[in-house]
Every structure is written in C-alpha cells, then in structure tokens.
Amino acid sequence: MTSTPSSLPPSGPLAPLILASKSPARTKILTEAGIPHRILVSAVDEDAVVEQHPDAGPAETALLLARAKAEAVASLPEADGALVLGCDSVFEFGGEALGKPYTPEVAAERLRAMSGRAGILHTGHWLVDCRDGVLSSSGELASAGVEFTEMSDGEIAAYVATGEPLHCAGSFTIDGLGGAFLARVDGDPHTVVGLSVSTLRTLLTRTGVRFTDFWAAAVVR
C-alpha cells in the first residue's frame, strides 16, 4: 500500500534535491514552489537514447529521456546522499514526437503546421533516491493538451527570429513569448513548462519525503 502524504512517518534530515537539467524554466518552477535544489547536468546523448528505442511513442520517449538523465547524474559521486530529478519534454503532434527544432527553418515549418491546431505536451519525470548507498527510482509521466491560435506568416517569422523556439520541445513556450499563440491548455500548465510540481510531490512521497519539508528547509537556509 502506498503511503499518503498525511500518513508518512516523521522525516529525518532532508536529503538535497539535484535537478539533472540546465533548463532555466525548470529551476524557476522549483524555486517558486519553495524547493531548494542544485543543478547537475547530465551528458546524456538524447539522440542515442531515442535510437535505442525505435518503437517508443512520444510519451514513452519523454519518460525514457528523463530516466536516462536522472540515472546518469545519480551515478556521479556528487549525487551521493541526494535525490536526483530528471525531466524531459516531448511534444506529440499528428502522432509524431517533436523535440527541439534547433534551426529556424524547422521551427517555422512546425509552427505553420501547428497554427490553429492542437497537440499534447508530455513531460517525463524520474526521481532517483541516492540515500543509504542503495539506489532506487521511479518515474511518472505528466501530459497536457495544447491548442494553438491561428498564426500569420509574419507572426511566425517574428517569433522564430527571437530564437526562443529553437531550443524548446515542440518549438514553443508557454511561459515566454510563445504564450501569445496558445489558445488553451488542458491540464497542468507546469507540465507544458517542463516540470509538474504535483507530479514531483507524488514521486517524493514514494521515497518517504514530504514536499512541505522543503519549505521548512528553505526558511532555515
């Protein structure tokens, strides 16, 4: 039987949380949620992970990448005694997985196709518990529907020229300039940004850690 937050036993010293991501949006979410953390970026080859799982759908791919990042960082000496969180986002559009476009041409092509249509943003979360010298881990997927407004060619060109969509899953953001082109989000908006706080709470609960304990730690610091 899984413990609920209210039934967890009294917790001991709080383990530090490591975010295995260099995403400013994710660290901002954690900070605003009152979760002290440090960043340790993995050297995972995302393309290689995807190639190793050719039959994985967009949702499974997001979870696979999150797990790869978390486990890579958890294997480092710096992660000893910590909780390591890996996240990765994949945008599902027309049944295909869309990662980061990297080039203006690809970003513009995608945005033209997405104009006035909808897709699903999947964010995988994987938490590795590095306490007590024995690694244990679990993951959860969070997904949210995203509906776009109609975008003119001029608006798409202007958005791509800012450079913002080039390094974002699906070629857009919700918490930046791209928010102007989102008509509706069906689900947790944090999922679209790249880290669902409620999903993290679920994962922490499985390790016996209360989400609210981090608030107390933040006050002490």
Tab-separated table of N, CA, C and O in Angstrom, residues 36-137:
chain	number	residue	atom	x	y	z
A	36	PRO	N	14.376	24.097	-2.490
A	36	PRO	CA	15.814	24.338	-2.654
A	36	PRO	C	16.433	23.197	-3.455
A	36	PRO	O	16.084	22.022	-3.259
A	37	HIS	N	17.336	23.503	-4.346
A	37	HIS	CA	17.946	22.466	-5.174
A	37	HIS	C	19.243	22.992	-5.764
A	37	HIS	O	19.517	24.188	-5.742
A	38	ARG	N	20.011	22.068	-6.308
A	38	ARG	CA	21.170	22.461	-7.090
A	38	ARG	C	21.107	21.754	-8.439
A	38	ARG	O	20.391	20.760	-8.603
A	39	ILE	N	21.851	22.262	-9.390
A	39	ILE	CA	21.789	21.753	-10.756
A	39	ILE	C	23.057	20.972	-11.079
A	39	ILE	O	24.170	21.419	-10.805
A	40	LEU	N	22.863	19.792	-11.638
A	40	LEU	CA	23.975	18.972	-12.090
A	40	LEU	C	23.540	18.375	-13.424
A	40	LEU	O	22.660	17.516	-13.471
A	41	VAL	N	24.114	18.850	-14.503
A	41	VAL	CA	23.658	18.474	-15.839
A	41	VAL	C	24.295	17.165	-16.296
A	41	VAL	O	25.497	16.941	-16.093
A	42	SER	N	23.485	16.314	-16.900
A	42	SER	CA	23.982	15.034	-17.399
A	42	SER	C	24.616	15.215	-18.777
A	42	SER	O	24.399	16.210	-19.458
A	43	ALA	N	25.377	14.213	-19.178
A	43	ALA	CA	25.992	14.229	-20.504
A	43	ALA	C	25.300	13.218	-21.411
A	43	ALA	O	25.924	12.649	-22.315
A	44	VAL	N	24.026	13.001	-21.173
A	44	VAL	CA	23.277	12.003	-21.938
A	44	VAL	C	23.135	12.438	-23.398
A	44	VAL	O	22.803	13.597	-23.689
A	45	ASP	N	23.370	11.504	-24.303
A	45	ASP	CA	23.160	11.728	-25.731
A	45	ASP	C	21.695	11.392	-26.025
A	45	ASP	O	21.332	10.215	-26.145
A	46	GLU	N	20.853	12.422	-26.125
A	46	GLU	CA	19.421	12.207	-26.291
A	46	GLU	C	19.101	11.459	-27.579
A	46	GLU	O	18.231	10.578	-27.601
A	47	ASP	N	19.799	11.789	-28.650
A	47	ASP	CA	19.551	11.113	-29.925
A	47	ASP	C	19.852	9.622	-29.818
A	47	ASP	O	19.134	8.784	-30.388
A	48	ALA	N	20.912	9.278	-29.088
A	48	ALA	CA	21.281	7.868	-28.932
A	48	ALA	C	20.215	7.111	-28.148
A	48	ALA	O	19.893	5.963	-28.475
A	49	VAL	N	19.674	7.755	-27.118
A	49	VAL	CA	18.620	7.119	-26.320
A	49	VAL	C	17.402	6.841	-27.190
A	49	VAL	O	16.810	5.756	-27.143
A	50	VAL	N	17.026	7.818	-28.003
A	50	VAL	CA	15.870	7.650	-28.886
A	50	VAL	C	16.121	6.537	-29.900
A	50	VAL	O	15.240	5.712	-30.174
A	51	GLU	N	17.330	6.481	-30.448
A	51	GLU	CA	17.663	5.454	-31.440
A	51	GLU	C	17.639	4.054	-30.841
A	51	GLU	O	17.331	3.077	-31.539
A	52	GLN	N	17.923	3.949	-29.546
A	52	GLN	CA	17.911	2.649	-28.880
A	52	GLN	C	16.498	2.129	-28.643
A	52	GLN	O	16.312	0.949	-28.334
A	53	HIS	N	15.507	3.014	-28.772
A	53	HIS	CA	14.111	2.624	-28.539
A	53	HIS	C	13.252	3.097	-29.713
A	53	HIS	O	12.404	3.991	-29.571
A	54	PRO	N	13.453	2.509	-30.887
A	54	PRO	CA	12.756	2.964	-32.096
A	54	PRO	C	11.241	2.801	-32.061
A	54	PRO	O	10.529	3.479	-32.804
A	55	ASP	N	10.748	1.913	-31.205
A	55	ASP	CA	9.302	1.671	-31.154
A	55	ASP	C	8.596	2.503	-30.083
A	55	ASP	O	7.379	2.387	-29.910
A	56	ALA	N	9.345	3.314	-29.352
A	56	ALA	CA	8.748	4.113	-28.284
A	56	ALA	C	7.920	5.263	-28.856
A	56	ALA	O	8.348	5.954	-29.777
A	57	GLY	N	6.729	5.469	-28.300
A	57	GLY	CA	5.898	6.589	-28.701
A	57	GLY	C	6.362	7.860	-28.017
A	57	GLY	O	7.281	7.838	-27.187
A	58	PRO	N	5.740	9.002	-28.332
A	58	PRO	CA	6.154	10.279	-27.737
A	58	PRO	C	6.143	10.284	-26.209
A	58	PRO	O	7.093	10.777	-25.581
A	59	ALA	N	5.093	9.741	-25.597
A	59	ALA	CA	5.008	9.745	-24.133
A	59	ALA	C	6.094	8.878	-23.523
A	59	ALA	O	6.773	9.281	-22.565
A	60	GLU	N	6.301	7.688	-24.075
A	60	GLU	CA	7.327	6.792	-23.559
A	60	GLU	C	8.717	7.387	-23.757
A	60	GLU	O	9.601	7.238	-22.905
A	61	THR	N	8.910	8.077	-24.870
A	61	THR	CA	10.203	8.712	-25.134
A	61	THR	C	10.535	9.752	-24.077
A	61	THR	O	11.675	9.850	-23.610
A	62	ALA	N	9.545	10.553	-23.698
A	62	ALA	CA	9.765	11.575	-22.663
A	62	ALA	C	10.213	10.938	-21.357
A	62	ALA	O	11.120	11.436	-20.682
A	63	LEU	N	9.598	9.812	-21.007
A	63	LEU	CA	9.955	9.147	-19.755
A	63	LEU	C	11.323	8.476	-19.856
A	63	LEU	O	12.110	8.501	-18.906
A	64	LEU	N	11.628	7.902	-20.998
A	64	LEU	CA	12.932	7.274	-21.204
A	64	LEU	C	14.063	8.294	-21.080
A	64	LEU	O	15.103	8.025	-20.461
A	65	LEU	N	13.870	9.466	-21.675
A	65	LEU	CA	14.899	10.504	-21.618
A	65	LEU	C	15.057	11.049	-20.212
A	65	LEU	O	16.177	11.313	-19.747
A	66	ALA	N	13.945	11.225	-19.499
A	66	ALA	CA	14.012	11.701	-18.118
A	66	ALA	C	14.774	10.701	-17.251
A	66	ALA	O	15.611	11.080	-16.418
A	67	ARG	N	14.501	9.418	-17.465
A	67	ARG	CA	15.183	8.384	-16.693
A	67	ARG	C	16.675	8.363	-17.010
A	67	ARG	O	17.513	8.257	-16.093
A	68	ALA	N	17.022	8.455	-18.278
A	68	ALA	CA	18.432	8.428	-18.674
A	68	ALA	C	19.199	9.568	-18.022
A	68	ALA	O	20.327	9.388	-17.528
A	69	LYS	N	18.607	10.763	-18.002
A	69	LYS	CA	19.274	11.921	-17.406
A	69	LYS	C	19.434	11.758	-15.892
A	69	LYS	O	20.504	12.048	-15.336
A	70	ALA	N	18.363	11.316	-15.237
A	70	ALA	CA	18.412	11.161	-13.785
A	70	ALA	C	19.424	10.108	-13.376
A	70	ALA	O	20.215	10.295	-12.440
A	71	GLU	N	19.427	8.972	-14.069
A	71	GLU	CA	20.337	7.890	-13.701
A	71	GLU	C	21.792	8.237	-14.012
A	71	GLU	O	22.699	7.809	-13.289
A	72	ALA	N	22.008	9.013	-15.078
A	72	ALA	CA	23.375	9.432	-15.396
A	72	ALA	C	23.941	10.321	-14.292
A	72	ALA	O	25.094	10.158	-13.867
A	73	VAL	N	23.153	11.262	-13.813
A	73	VAL	CA	23.604	12.154	-12.743
A	73	VAL	C	23.710	11.396	-11.421
A	73	VAL	O	24.635	11.612	-10.634
A	74	ALA	N	22.774	10.476	-11.177
A	74	ALA	CA	22.791	9.704	-9.934
A	74	ALA	C	24.045	8.853	-9.804
A	74	ALA	O	24.456	8.497	-8.693
A	75	SER	N	24.675	8.510	-10.920
A	75	SER	CA	25.885	7.686	-10.895
A	75	SER	C	27.134	8.485	-10.542
A	75	SER	O	28.201	7.895	-10.317
A	76	LEU	N	27.017	9.794	-10.471
A	76	LEU	CA	28.172	10.640	-10.172
A	76	LEU	C	28.408	10.732	-8.662
A	76	LEU	O	27.454	10.699	-7.877
A	77	PRO	N	29.654	10.878	-8.245
A	77	PRO	CA	29.960	10.983	-6.806
A	77	PRO	C	29.239	12.152	-6.136
A	77	PRO	O	28.857	12.063	-4.968
A	78	GLU	N	29.022	13.218	-6.889
A	78	GLU	CA	28.374	14.410	-6.319
A	78	GLU	C	26.929	14.167	-5.907
A	78	GLU	O	26.341	14.938	-5.149
A	79	ALA	N	26.340	13.087	-6.415
A	79	ALA	CA	24.928	12.808	-6.122
A	79	ALA	C	24.744	11.919	-4.901
A	79	ALA	O	23.607	11.658	-4.489
A	80	ASP	N	25.820	11.478	-4.310
A	80	ASP	CA	25.719	10.585	-3.150
A	80	ASP	C	24.915	11.240	-2.028
A	80	ASP	O	25.202	12.363	-1.620
A	81	GLY	N	23.891	10.535	-1.559
A	81	GLY	CA	23.070	11.039	-0.467
A	81	GLY	C	21.967	11.986	-0.877
A	81	GLY	O	21.255	12.518	-0.026
A	82	ALA	N	21.812	12.196	-2.172
A	82	ALA	CA	20.820	13.163	-2.657
A	82	ALA	C	19.646	12.477	-3.347
A	82	ALA	O	19.622	11.260	-3.579
A	83	LEU	N	18.654	13.268	-3.677
A	83	LEU	CA	17.542	12.863	-4.531
A	83	LEU	C	17.764	13.541	-5.876
A	83	LEU	O	17.933	14.755	-5.933
A	84	VAL	N	17.767	12.761	-6.947
A	84	VAL	CA	18.067	13.303	-8.276
A	84	VAL	C	16.824	13.261	-9.144
A	84	VAL	O	16.224	12.199	-9.334
A	85	LEU	N	16.454	14.432	-9.677
A	85	LEU	CA	15.271	14.527	-10.530
A	85	LEU	C	15.674	14.806	-11.975
A	85	LEU	O	16.371	15.773	-12.264
A	86	GLY	N	15.238	13.925	-12.869
A	86	GLY	CA	15.445	14.133	-14.295
A	86	GLY	C	14.112	14.409	-14.969
A	86	GLY	O	13.101	13.796	-14.615
A	87	CYS	N	14.095	15.335	-15.913
A	87	CYS	CA	12.869	15.670	-16.647
A	87	CYS	C	13.181	15.813	-18.131
A	87	CYS	O	14.278	16.233	-18.501
A	88	ASP	N	12.207	15.478	-18.953
A	88	ASP	CA	12.350	15.732	-20.376
A	88	ASP	C	10.956	15.877	-20.984
A	88	ASP	O	10.013	15.202	-20.575
A	89	SER	N	10.854	16.773	-21.963
A	89	SER	CA	9.564	17.044	-22.595
A	89	SER	C	9.586	16.698	-24.076
A	89	SER	O	10.580	16.945	-24.767
A	90	VAL	N	8.486	16.121	-24.531
A	90	VAL	CA	8.315	15.785	-25.940
A	90	VAL	C	6.917	16.231	-26.358
A	90	VAL	O	5.936	15.951	-25.665
A	91	PHE	N	6.840	16.923	-27.474
A	91	PHE	CA	5.546	17.383	-27.971
A	91	PHE	C	5.025	16.404	-29.011
A	91	PHE	O	5.714	16.094	-29.984
A	92	GLU	N	3.820	15.909	-28.779
A	92	GLU	CA	3.194	14.981	-29.715
A	92	GLU	C	2.231	15.752	-30.616
A	92	GLU	O	1.273	16.356	-30.154
A	93	PHE	N	2.502	15.702	-31.908
A	93	PHE	CA	1.660	16.417	-32.867
A	93	PHE	C	1.450	15.534	-34.092
A	93	PHE	O	2.422	15.083	-34.716
A	94	GLY	N	0.197	15.263	-34.388
A	94	GLY	CA	-0.099	14.405	-35.526
A	94	GLY	C	0.458	13.008	-35.375
A	94	GLY	O	0.799	12.359	-36.369
A	95	GLY	N	0.571	12.545	-34.117
A	95	GLY	CA	1.089	11.207	-33.865
A	95	GLY	C	2.592	11.111	-33.868
A	95	GLY	O	3.145	10.024	-33.652
A	96	GLU	N	3.285	12.207	-34.103
A	96	GLU	CA	4.747	12.203	-34.136
A	96	GLU	C	5.325	12.929	-32.926
A	96	GLU	O	4.694	13.822	-32.357
A	97	ALA	N	6.529	12.531	-32.552
A	97	ALA	CA	7.226	13.174	-31.443
A	97	ALA	C	8.084	14.312	-31.967
A	97	ALA	O	8.941	14.104	-32.826
A	98	LEU	N	7.844	15.503	-31.451
A	98	LEU	CA	8.619	16.672	-31.865
A	98	LEU	C	9.474	17.148	-30.692
A	98	LEU	O	8.955	17.594	-29.674
A	99	GLY	N	10.778	17.064	-30.865
A	99	GLY	CA	11.688	17.575	-29.850
A	99	GLY	C	12.055	19.012	-30.170
A	99	GLY	O	11.246	19.788	-30.672
A	100	LYS	N	13.301	19.379	-29.904
A	100	LYS	CA	13.757	20.740	-30.180
A	100	LYS	C	14.089	20.879	-31.668
A	100	LYS	O	14.741	20.014	-32.244
A	101	PRO	N	13.672	21.964	-32.309
A	101	PRO	CA	13.907	22.114	-33.754
A	101	PRO	C	15.334	22.500	-34.108
A	101	PRO	O	15.834	22.152	-35.172
A	102	TYR	N	15.980	23.276	-33.250
A	102	TYR	CA	17.370	23.713	-33.401
A	102	TYR	C	17.601	24.712	-34.545
A	102	TYR	O	18.455	25.572	-34.431
A	103	THR	N	16.906	24.599	-35.659
A	103	THR	CA	17.122	25.522	-36.772
A	103	THR	C	15.866	26.361	-37.028
A	103	THR	O	14.744	25.896	-36.798
A	104	PRO	N	16.040	27.601	-37.527
A	104	PRO	CA	14.887	28.456	-37.827
A	104	PRO	C	13.951	27.832	-38.860
A	104	PRO	O	12.722	27.990	-38.763
A	105	GLU	N	14.511	27.126	-39.819
A	105	GLU	CA	13.696	26.535	-40.878
A	105	GLU	C	12.744	25.481	-40.327
A	105	GLU	O	11.548	25.463	-40.665
A	106	VAL	N	13.265	24.617	-39.471
A	106	VAL	CA	12.431	23.561	-38.887
A	106	VAL	C	11.390	24.163	-37.958
A	106	VAL	O	10.216	23.760	-37.957
A	107	ALA	N	11.791	25.147	-37.155
A	107	ALA	CA	10.852	25.789	-36.232
A	107	ALA	C	9.707	26.446	-36.990
A	107	ALA	O	8.534	26.303	-36.619
A	108	ALA	N	10.008	27.168	-38.048
A	108	ALA	CA	8.977	27.849	-38.828
A	108	ALA	C	8.032	26.842	-39.486
A	108	ALA	O	6.805	27.041	-39.506
A	109	GLU	N	8.583	25.776	-40.011
A	109	GLU	CA	7.756	24.750	-40.653
A	109	GLU	C	6.787	24.133	-39.651
A	109	GLU	O	5.605	23.926	-39.954
A	110	ARG	N	7.284	23.847	-38.466
A	110	ARG	CA	6.428	23.263	-37.431
A	110	ARG	C	5.330	24.226	-37.009
A	110	ARG	O	4.168	23.840	-36.866
A	111	LEU	N	5.694	25.466	-36.771
A	111	LEU	CA	4.710	26.451	-36.311
A	111	LEU	C	3.613	26.667	-37.349
A	111	LEU	O	2.440	26.836	-36.992
A	112	ARG	N	3.971	26.663	-38.607
A	112	ARG	CA	2.947	26.796	-39.656
A	112	ARG	C	1.978	25.607	-39.617
A	112	ARG	O	0.761	25.781	-39.778
A	113	ALA	N	2.514	24.424	-39.384
A	113	ALA	CA	1.673	23.231	-39.318
A	113	ALA	C	0.790	23.233	-38.071
A	113	ALA	O	-0.353	22.765	-38.093
A	114	MET	N	1.299	23.790	-36.970
A	114	MET	CA	0.574	23.783	-35.704
A	114	MET	C	-0.452	24.898	-35.597
A	114	MET	O	-1.343	24.842	-34.740
A	115	SER	N	-0.383	25.895	-36.446
A	115	SER	CA	-1.291	27.042	-36.396
A	115	SER	C	-2.754	26.601	-36.434
A	115	SER	O	-3.184	25.902	-37.344
A	116	GLY	N	-3.498	26.987	-35.396
A	116	GLY	CA	-4.916	26.670	-35.321
A	116	GLY	C	-5.227	25.230	-34.963
A	116	GLY	O	-6.389	24.828	-34.972
A	117	ARG	N	-4.217	24.447	-34.639
A	117	ARG	CA	-4.419	23.038	-34.321
A	117	ARG	C	-3.960	22.745	-32.880
A	117	ARG	O	-3.577	23.646	-32.143
A	118	ALA	N	-4.005	21.476	-32.508
A	118	ALA	CA	-3.680	21.104	-31.128
A	118	ALA	C	-2.756	19.900	-31.082
A	118	ALA	O	-2.674	19.101	-32.034
A	119	GLY	N	-2.044	19.762	-29.965
A	119	GLY	CA	-1.172	18.627	-29.732
A	119	GLY	C	-1.105	18.331	-28.245
A	119	GLY	O	-1.852	18.916	-27.454
A	120	ILE	N	-0.206	17.439	-27.867
A	120	ILE	CA	-0.061	17.049	-26.461
A	120	ILE	C	1.401	17.183	-26.054
A	120	ILE	O	2.295	16.660	-26.737
A	121	LEU	N	1.627	17.879	-24.956
A	121	LEU	CA	2.986	18.020	-24.428
A	121	LEU	C	3.163	16.997	-23.307
A	121	LEU	O	2.451	17.023	-22.304
A	122	HIS	N	4.109	16.083	-23.505
A	122	HIS	CA	4.418	15.069	-22.499
A	122	HIS	C	5.703	15.440	-21.773
A	122	HIS	O	6.712	15.749	-22.421
A	123	THR	N	5.668	15.429	-20.457
A	123	THR	CA	6.883	15.648	-19.669
A	123	THR	C	7.114	14.455	-18.764
A	123	THR	O	6.286	14.135	-17.909
A	124	GLY	N	8.243	13.787	-18.990
A	124	GLY	CA	8.624	12.665	-18.147
A	124	GLY	C	9.368	13.146	-16.921
A	124	GLY	O	10.166	14.091	-17.004
A	125	HIS	N	9.106	12.524	-15.778
A	125	HIS	CA	9.776	12.838	-14.518
A	125	HIS	C	10.357	11.544	-13.963
A	125	HIS	O	9.637	10.528	-13.878
A	126	TRP	N	11.628	11.573	-13.578
A	126	TRP	CA	12.243	10.379	-12.985
A	126	TRP	C	13.048	10.796	-11.773
A	126	TRP	O	13.895	11.691	-11.853
A	127	LEU	N	12.778	10.168	-10.634
A	127	LEU	CA	13.450	10.523	-9.379
A	127	LEU	C	14.267	9.336	-8.892
A	127	LEU	O	13.748	8.226	-8.730
A	128	VAL	N	15.557	9.570	-8.676
A	128	VAL	CA	16.458	8.535	-8.164
A	128	VAL	C	16.842	8.895	-6.730
A	128	VAL	O	17.314	10.005	-6.463
A	129	ASP	N	16.638	7.955	-5.828
A	129	ASP	CA	16.962	8.135	-4.418
A	129	ASP	C	18.357	7.567	-4.176
A	129	ASP	O	18.570	6.352	-4.236
A	130	CYS	N	19.320	8.454	-3.926
A	130	CYS	CA	20.707	8.038	-3.743
A	130	CYS	C	21.109	7.965	-2.269
A	130	CYS	O	22.295	7.969	-1.936
A	131	ARG	N	20.148	7.932	-1.384
A	131	ARG	CA	20.443	7.849	0.037
A	131	ARG	C	20.769	6.412	0.447
A	131	ARG	O	20.385	5.462	-0.221
A	132	ASP	N	21.478	6.271	1.542
A	132	ASP	CA	21.758	4.969	2.155
A	132	ASP	C	22.589	4.046	1.279
A	132	ASP	O	22.659	2.839	1.529
A	133	GLY	N	23.205	4.574	0.230
A	133	GLY	CA	24.097	3.757	-0.586
A	133	GLY	C	23.409	2.766	-1.507
A	133	GLY	O	24.064	1.996	-2.206
A	134	VAL	N	22.066	2.746	-1.509
A	134	VAL	CA	21.315	1.832	-2.376
A	134	VAL	C	20.378	2.657	-3.254
A	134	VAL	O	19.482	3.332	-2.756
A	135	LEU	N	20.601	2.603	-4.567
A	135	LEU	CA	19.795	3.405	-5.475
A	135	LEU	C	18.422	2.775	-5.690
A	135	LEU	O	18.298	1.573	-5.898
A	136	SER	N	17.400	3.608	-5.643
A	136	SER	CA	16.047	3.189	-6.005
A	136	SER	C	15.442	4.331	-6.803
A	136	SER	O	15.821	5.494	-6.626
A	137	SER	N	14.525	4.010	-7.685
A	137	SER	CA	13.986	5.077	-8.522
A	137	SER	C	12.581	4.751	-8.999
A	137	SER	O	12.146	3.594	-8.969
